GROMACS .gro file of C-alpha atoms in nm:
model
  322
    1UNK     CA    1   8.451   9.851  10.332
    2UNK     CA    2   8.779   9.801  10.123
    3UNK     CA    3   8.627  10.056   9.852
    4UNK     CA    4   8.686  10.315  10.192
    5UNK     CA    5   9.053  10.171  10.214
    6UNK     CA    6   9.382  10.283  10.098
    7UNK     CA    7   9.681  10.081  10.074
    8UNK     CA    8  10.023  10.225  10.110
    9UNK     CA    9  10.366  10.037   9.971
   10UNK     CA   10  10.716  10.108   9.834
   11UNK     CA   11  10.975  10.000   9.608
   12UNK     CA   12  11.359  10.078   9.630
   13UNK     CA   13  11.626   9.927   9.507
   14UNK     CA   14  11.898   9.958   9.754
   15UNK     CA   15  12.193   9.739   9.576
   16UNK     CA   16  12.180  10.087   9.433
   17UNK     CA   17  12.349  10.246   9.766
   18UNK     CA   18  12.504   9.925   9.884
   19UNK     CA   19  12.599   9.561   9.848
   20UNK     CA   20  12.359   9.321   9.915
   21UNK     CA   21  12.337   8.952   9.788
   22UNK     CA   22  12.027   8.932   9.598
   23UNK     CA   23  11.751   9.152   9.498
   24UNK     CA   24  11.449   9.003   9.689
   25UNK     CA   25  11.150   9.198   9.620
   26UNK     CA   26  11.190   9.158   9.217
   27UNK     CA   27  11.203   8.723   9.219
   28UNK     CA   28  10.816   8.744   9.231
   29UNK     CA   29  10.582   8.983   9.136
   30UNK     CA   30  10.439   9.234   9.339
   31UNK     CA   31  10.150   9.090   9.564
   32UNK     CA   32   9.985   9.491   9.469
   33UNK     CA   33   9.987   9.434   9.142
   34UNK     CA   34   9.648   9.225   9.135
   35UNK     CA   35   9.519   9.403   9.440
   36UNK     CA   36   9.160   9.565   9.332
   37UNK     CA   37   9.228   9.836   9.576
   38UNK     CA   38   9.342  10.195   9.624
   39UNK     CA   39   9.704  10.176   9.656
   40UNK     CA   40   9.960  10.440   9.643
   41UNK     CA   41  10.336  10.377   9.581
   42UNK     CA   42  10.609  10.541   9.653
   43UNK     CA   43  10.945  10.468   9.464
   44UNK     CA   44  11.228  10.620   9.219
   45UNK     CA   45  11.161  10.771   8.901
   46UNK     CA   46  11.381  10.480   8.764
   47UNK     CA   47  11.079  10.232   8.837
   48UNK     CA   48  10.768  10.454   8.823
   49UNK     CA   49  10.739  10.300   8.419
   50UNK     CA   50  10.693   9.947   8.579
   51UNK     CA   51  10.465   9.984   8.826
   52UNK     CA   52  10.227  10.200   8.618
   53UNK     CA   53  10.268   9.922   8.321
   54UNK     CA   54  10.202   9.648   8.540
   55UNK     CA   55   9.901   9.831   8.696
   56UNK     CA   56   9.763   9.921   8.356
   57UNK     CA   57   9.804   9.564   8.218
   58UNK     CA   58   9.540   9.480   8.495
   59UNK     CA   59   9.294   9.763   8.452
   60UNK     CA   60   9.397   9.919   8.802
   61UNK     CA   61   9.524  10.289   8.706
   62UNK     CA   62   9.228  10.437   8.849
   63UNK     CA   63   9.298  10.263   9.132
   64UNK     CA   64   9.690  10.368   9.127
   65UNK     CA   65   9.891  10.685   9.265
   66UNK     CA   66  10.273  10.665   9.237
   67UNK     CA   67  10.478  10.905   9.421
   68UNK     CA   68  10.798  10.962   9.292
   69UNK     CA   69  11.048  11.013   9.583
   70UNK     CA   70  11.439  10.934   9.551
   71UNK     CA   71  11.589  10.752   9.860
   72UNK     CA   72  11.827  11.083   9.887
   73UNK     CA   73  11.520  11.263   9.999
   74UNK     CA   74  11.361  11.045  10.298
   75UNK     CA   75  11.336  11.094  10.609
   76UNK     CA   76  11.719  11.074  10.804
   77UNK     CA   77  11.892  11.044  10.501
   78UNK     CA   78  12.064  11.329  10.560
   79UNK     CA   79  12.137  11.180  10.892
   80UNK     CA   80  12.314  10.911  10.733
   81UNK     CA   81  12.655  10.918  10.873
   82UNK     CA   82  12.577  11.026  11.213
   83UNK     CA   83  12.291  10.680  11.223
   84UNK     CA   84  12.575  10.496  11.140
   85UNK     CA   85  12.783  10.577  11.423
   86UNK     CA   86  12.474  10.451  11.666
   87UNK     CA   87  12.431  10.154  11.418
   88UNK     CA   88  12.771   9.994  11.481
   89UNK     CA   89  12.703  10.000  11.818
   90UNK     CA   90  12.395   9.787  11.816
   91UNK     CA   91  12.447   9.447  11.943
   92UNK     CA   92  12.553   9.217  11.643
   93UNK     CA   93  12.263   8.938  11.750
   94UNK     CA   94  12.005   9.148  11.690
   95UNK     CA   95  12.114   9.210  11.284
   96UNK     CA   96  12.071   8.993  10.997
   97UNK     CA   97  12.278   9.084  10.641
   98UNK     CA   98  11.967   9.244  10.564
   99UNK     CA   99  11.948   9.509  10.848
  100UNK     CA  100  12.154   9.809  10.721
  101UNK     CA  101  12.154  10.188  10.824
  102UNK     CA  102  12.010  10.218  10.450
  103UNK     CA  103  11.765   9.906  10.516
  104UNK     CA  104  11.660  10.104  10.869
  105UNK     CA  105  11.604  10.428  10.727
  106UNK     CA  106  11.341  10.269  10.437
  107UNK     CA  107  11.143  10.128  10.678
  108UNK     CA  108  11.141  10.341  10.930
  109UNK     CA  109  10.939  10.558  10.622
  110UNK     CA  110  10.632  10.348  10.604
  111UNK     CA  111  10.551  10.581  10.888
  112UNK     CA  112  10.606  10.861  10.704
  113UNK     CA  113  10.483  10.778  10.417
  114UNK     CA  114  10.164  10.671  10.521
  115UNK     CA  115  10.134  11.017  10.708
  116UNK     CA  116  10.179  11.202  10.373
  117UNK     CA  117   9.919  10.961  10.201
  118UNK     CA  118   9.661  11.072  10.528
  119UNK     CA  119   9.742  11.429  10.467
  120UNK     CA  120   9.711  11.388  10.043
  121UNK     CA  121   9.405  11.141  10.093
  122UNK     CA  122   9.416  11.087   9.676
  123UNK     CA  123   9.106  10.802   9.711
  124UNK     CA  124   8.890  11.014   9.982
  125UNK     CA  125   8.873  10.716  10.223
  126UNK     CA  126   8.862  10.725  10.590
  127UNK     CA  127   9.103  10.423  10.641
  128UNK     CA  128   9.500  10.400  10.563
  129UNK     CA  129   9.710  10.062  10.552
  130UNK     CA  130  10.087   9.986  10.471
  131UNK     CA  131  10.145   9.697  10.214
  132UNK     CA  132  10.532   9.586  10.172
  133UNK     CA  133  10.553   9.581   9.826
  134UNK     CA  134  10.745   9.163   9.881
  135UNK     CA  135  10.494   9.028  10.092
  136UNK     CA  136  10.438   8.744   9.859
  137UNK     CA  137  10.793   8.618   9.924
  138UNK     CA  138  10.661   8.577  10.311
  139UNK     CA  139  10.352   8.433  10.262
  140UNK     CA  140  10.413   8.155  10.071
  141UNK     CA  141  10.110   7.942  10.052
  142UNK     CA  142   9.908   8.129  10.259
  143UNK     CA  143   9.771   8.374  10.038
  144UNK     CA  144   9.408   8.468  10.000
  145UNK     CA  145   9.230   8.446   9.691
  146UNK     CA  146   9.165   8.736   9.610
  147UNK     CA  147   9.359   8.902   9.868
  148UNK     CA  148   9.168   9.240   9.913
  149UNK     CA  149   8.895   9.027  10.008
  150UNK     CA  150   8.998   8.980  10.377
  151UNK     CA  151   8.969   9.371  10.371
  152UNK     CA  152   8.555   9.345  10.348
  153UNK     CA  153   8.559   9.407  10.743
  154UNK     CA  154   8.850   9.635  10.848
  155UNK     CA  155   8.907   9.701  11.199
  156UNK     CA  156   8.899  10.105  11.324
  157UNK     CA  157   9.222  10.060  11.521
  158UNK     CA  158   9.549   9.915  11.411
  159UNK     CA  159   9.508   9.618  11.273
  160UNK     CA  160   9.853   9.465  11.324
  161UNK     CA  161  10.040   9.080  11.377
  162UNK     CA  162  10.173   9.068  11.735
  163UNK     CA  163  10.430   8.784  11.655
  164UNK     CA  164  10.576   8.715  12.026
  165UNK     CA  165  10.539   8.889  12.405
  166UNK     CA  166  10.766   8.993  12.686
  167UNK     CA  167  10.747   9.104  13.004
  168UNK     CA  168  10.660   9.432  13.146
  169UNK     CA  169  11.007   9.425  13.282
  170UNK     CA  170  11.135   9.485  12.896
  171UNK     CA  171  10.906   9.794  12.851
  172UNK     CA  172  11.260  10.039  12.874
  173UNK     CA  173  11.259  10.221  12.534
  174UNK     CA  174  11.629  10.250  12.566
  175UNK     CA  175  11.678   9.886  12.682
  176UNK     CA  176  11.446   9.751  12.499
  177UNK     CA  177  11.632   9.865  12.175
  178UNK     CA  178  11.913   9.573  12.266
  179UNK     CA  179  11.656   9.310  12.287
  180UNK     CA  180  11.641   9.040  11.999
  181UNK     CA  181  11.256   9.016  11.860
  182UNK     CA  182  11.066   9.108  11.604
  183UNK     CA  183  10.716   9.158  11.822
  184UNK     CA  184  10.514   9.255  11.539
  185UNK     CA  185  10.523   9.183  11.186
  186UNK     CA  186  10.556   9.502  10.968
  187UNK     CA  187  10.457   9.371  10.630
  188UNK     CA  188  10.069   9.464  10.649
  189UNK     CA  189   9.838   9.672  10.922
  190UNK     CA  190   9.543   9.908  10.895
  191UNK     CA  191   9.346  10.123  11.086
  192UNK     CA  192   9.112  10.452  11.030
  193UNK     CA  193   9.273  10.789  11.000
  194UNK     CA  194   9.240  10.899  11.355
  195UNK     CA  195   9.400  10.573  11.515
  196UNK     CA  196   9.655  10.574  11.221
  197UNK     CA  197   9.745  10.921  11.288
  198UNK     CA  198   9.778  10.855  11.661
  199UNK     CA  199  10.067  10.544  11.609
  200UNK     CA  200  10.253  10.828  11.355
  201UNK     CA  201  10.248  11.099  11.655
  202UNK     CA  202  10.361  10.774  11.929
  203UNK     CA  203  10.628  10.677  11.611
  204UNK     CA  204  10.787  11.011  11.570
  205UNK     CA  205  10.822  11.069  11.929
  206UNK     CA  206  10.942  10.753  11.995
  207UNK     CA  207  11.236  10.729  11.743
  208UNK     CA  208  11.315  11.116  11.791
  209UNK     CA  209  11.394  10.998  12.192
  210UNK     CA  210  11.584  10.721  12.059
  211UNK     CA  211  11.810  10.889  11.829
  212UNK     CA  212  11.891  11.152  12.103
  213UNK     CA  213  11.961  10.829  12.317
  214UNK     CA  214  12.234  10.698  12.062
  215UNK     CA  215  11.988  10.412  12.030
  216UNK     CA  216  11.821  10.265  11.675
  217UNK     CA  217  11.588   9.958  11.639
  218UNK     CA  218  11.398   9.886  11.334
  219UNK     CA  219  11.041   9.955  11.293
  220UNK     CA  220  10.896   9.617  11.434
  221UNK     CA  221  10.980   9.624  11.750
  222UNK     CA  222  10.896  10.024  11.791
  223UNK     CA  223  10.564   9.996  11.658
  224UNK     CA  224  10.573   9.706  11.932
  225UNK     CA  225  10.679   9.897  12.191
  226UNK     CA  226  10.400  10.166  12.118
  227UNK     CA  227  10.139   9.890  12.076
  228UNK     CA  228  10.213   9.773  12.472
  229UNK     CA  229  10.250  10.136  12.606
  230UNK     CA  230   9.915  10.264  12.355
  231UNK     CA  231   9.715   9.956  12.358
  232UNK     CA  232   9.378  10.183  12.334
  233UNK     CA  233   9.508  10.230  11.955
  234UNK     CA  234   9.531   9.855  11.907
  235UNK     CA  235   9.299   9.573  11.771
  236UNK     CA  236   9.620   9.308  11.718
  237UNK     CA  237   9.590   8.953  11.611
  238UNK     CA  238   9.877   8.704  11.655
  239UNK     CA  239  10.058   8.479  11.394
  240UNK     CA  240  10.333   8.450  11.249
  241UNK     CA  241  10.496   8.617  10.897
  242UNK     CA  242  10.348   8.339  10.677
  243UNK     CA  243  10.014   8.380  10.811
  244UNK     CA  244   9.985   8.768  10.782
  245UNK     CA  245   9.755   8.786  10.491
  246UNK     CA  246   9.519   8.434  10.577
  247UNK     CA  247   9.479   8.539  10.974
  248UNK     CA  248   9.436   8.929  10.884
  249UNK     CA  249   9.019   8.868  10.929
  250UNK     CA  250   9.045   8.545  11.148
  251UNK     CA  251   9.209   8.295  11.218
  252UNK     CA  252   9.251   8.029  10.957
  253UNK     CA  253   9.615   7.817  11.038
  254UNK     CA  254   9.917   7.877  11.230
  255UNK     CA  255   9.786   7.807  11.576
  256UNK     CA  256  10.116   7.666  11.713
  257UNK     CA  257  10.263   8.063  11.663
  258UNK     CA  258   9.939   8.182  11.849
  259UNK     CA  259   9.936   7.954  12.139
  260UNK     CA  260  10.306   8.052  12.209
  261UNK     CA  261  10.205   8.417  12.198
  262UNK     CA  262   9.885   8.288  12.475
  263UNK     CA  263  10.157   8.099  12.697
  264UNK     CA  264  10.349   8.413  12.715
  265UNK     CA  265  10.107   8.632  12.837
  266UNK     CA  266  10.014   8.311  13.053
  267UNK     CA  267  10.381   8.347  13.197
  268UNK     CA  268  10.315   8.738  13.286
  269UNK     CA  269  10.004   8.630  13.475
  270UNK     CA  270   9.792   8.841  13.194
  271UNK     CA  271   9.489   8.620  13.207
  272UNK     CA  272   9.228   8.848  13.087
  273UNK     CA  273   9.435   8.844  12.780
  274UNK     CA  274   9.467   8.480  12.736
  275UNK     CA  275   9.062   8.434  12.769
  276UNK     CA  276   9.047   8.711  12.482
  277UNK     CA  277   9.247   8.549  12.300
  278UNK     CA  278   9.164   8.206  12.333
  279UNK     CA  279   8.764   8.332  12.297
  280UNK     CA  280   8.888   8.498  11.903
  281UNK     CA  281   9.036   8.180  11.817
  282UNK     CA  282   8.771   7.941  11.887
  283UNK     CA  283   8.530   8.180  11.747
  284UNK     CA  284   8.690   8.188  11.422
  285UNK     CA  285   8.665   7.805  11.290
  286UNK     CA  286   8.690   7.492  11.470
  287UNK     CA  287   8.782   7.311  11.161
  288UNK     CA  288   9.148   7.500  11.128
  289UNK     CA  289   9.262   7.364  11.525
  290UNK     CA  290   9.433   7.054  11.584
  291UNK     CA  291   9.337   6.839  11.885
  292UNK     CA  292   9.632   6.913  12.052
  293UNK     CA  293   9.618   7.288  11.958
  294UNK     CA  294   9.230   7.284  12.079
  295UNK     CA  295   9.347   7.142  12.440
  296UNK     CA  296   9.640   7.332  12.481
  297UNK     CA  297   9.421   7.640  12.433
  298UNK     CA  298   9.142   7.508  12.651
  299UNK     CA  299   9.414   7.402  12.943
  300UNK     CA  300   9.552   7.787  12.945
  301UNK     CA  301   9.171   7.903  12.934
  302UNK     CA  302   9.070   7.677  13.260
  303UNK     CA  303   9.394   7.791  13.405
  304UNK     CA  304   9.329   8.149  13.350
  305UNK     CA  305   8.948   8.230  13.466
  306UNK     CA  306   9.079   7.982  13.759
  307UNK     CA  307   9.284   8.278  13.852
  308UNK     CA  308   9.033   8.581  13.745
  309UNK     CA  309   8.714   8.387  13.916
  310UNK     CA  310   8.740   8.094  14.097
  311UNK     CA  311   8.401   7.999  14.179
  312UNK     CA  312   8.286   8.032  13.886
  313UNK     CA  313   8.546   7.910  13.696
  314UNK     CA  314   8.317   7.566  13.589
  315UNK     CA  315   8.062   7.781  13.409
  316UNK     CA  316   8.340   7.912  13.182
  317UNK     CA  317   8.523   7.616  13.071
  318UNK     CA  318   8.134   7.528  13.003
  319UNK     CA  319   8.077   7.850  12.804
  320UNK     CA  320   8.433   7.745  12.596
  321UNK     CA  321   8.330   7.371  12.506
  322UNK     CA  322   8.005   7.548  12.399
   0.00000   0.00000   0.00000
């Protein structure tokens, strides 16, 4: 399945445009650069030489498309000045040193460039993923070996880390852009063309109606927001950052993350989606939960089909131990 898979990252240097305190994506190597995988990259001419070099050292060039594409020509660039205006109004809690109108503008174009990878299709798959180009600096020691390997089985619809819930209450796109979280994790999700192509149309609506609003949010919490008002696009898992890569397939560690994403949706009374949950995890490996993680996930199980079926709420905590 991962020979049917294209991978989609970029590289740009923005102490370039701005001052920032240290040049993160460069103290490692790229994670792509080992990946036997389709992957295209888009970057400045000033670093196409290393990533072809580095993709060449490793026998990967016919597995490599590099689209040169200068940060003066993405997507609101041009809008610039006027994004700033919104950006100083967004609550100060919300921002790290990190988060700058230059920062929000890159990653806002994973979305578009992944839609100009679907429309160029370079490797004639049928299924499209974004890759941050620094992942390794997330991961840390959860990294798969070899990491295209979890890709064997790749889900048709968006295949994305749902990192923390909320209520229905918060589902305002205009509110919702003053709320502190980062709901999903950004740094790697996949899907088929069609459901990839629907999250582009929700993504370009959704920030267009923003903008007009005098609102901005990064790209984590709008995919987010699309994910909980387009779950039929959807096939999440839950984690944390760390765990992107190693829970991508199923799960494998980081429970603790997971069961606070369960006890949230336990909170909002969702309990079909804490028995879904809670039925993936125990399904993946028994070996990777902790006693205390195994009956903290059993206790919000019981709880939950005791609300969705009461009488026969015996023969499922049967069906869980089992």
């Amino acid at each position: 399945m991962k020979e049917d898979l294209t991978l989609v990252t970029m590289y740009y240097n923005l102490r370039k445009y701005e001052n920032r305190t240290q040049h993160y994506y460069l103290l490692l190597p790229s994670i792509t650069y080992d990946m036997n995988i389709n992957i295209v990259y888009f970057t400045e001419s000033d670093f196409y030489d290393v990533i072809w070099k580095e993709r060449q050292k490793r026998g990967l060039l016919d597995k490599t498309y590099i689209i040169v594409k200068e940060f003066s020509e993405l997507k609101y660039y041009d809008s610039k000045d006027n994004l700033n205006k919104f950006f100083d109004n967004m609550p100060t809690y919300k921002r790290t040193s990190k988060d700058t109108i230059n920062y929000m503008i890159l990653v806002w174009n994973k979305i578009f460039f992944l839609e100009e990878t679907i429309n160029l299709n370079p490797f004639d798959t049928n299924y499209f993923g974004w890759i941050d180009f620094g992942l390794e600096l997330r991961i840390k020691k959860f990294k798969p070996n070899p990491v295209e390997n979890i890709f064997d089985k790749i889900k048709k619809k968006i295949r994305i880390c749902e990192t923390s819930n909320c209520g229905l209450s918060d589902l305002d796109k205009f509110n919702f852009c003053d709320i502190k979280a980062h709901r999903t994790a950004g740094g790697i999700f996949t899907g088929n063309s069609y459901y990839m192509s629907k999250l582009i149309i929700y993504f370009k609506e959704l920030i267009t109606e923003i903008i007009n609003n005098k609102k901005l949010a990064l790209e984590e919490p709008l995919i987010w927001f699309i994910m909980k008002s387009h779950p039929e696009i959807f096939d999440q898992y839950y984690g944390w950052y760390d765990t992107l890569l190693i829970n991508y397939d199923y799960y494998k560690c980081g429970k603790g993350q997971i069961i606070n994403v369960i006890y949230f949706y336990l909170l909002q009374k969702n309990y079909f989606k804490v028995v879904e949950i809670c039925d993936e995890v125990i399904r993946s490996d028994l070996k990777y939960i902790t006693p205390r993680n195994f009956f903290d996930l059993f206790e919000m199980y019981c709880i939950s089909h005791y609300f969705i079926n009461r009488n026969s709420s015996k023969m499922h905590y049967m069906n869980f131990l089992t």
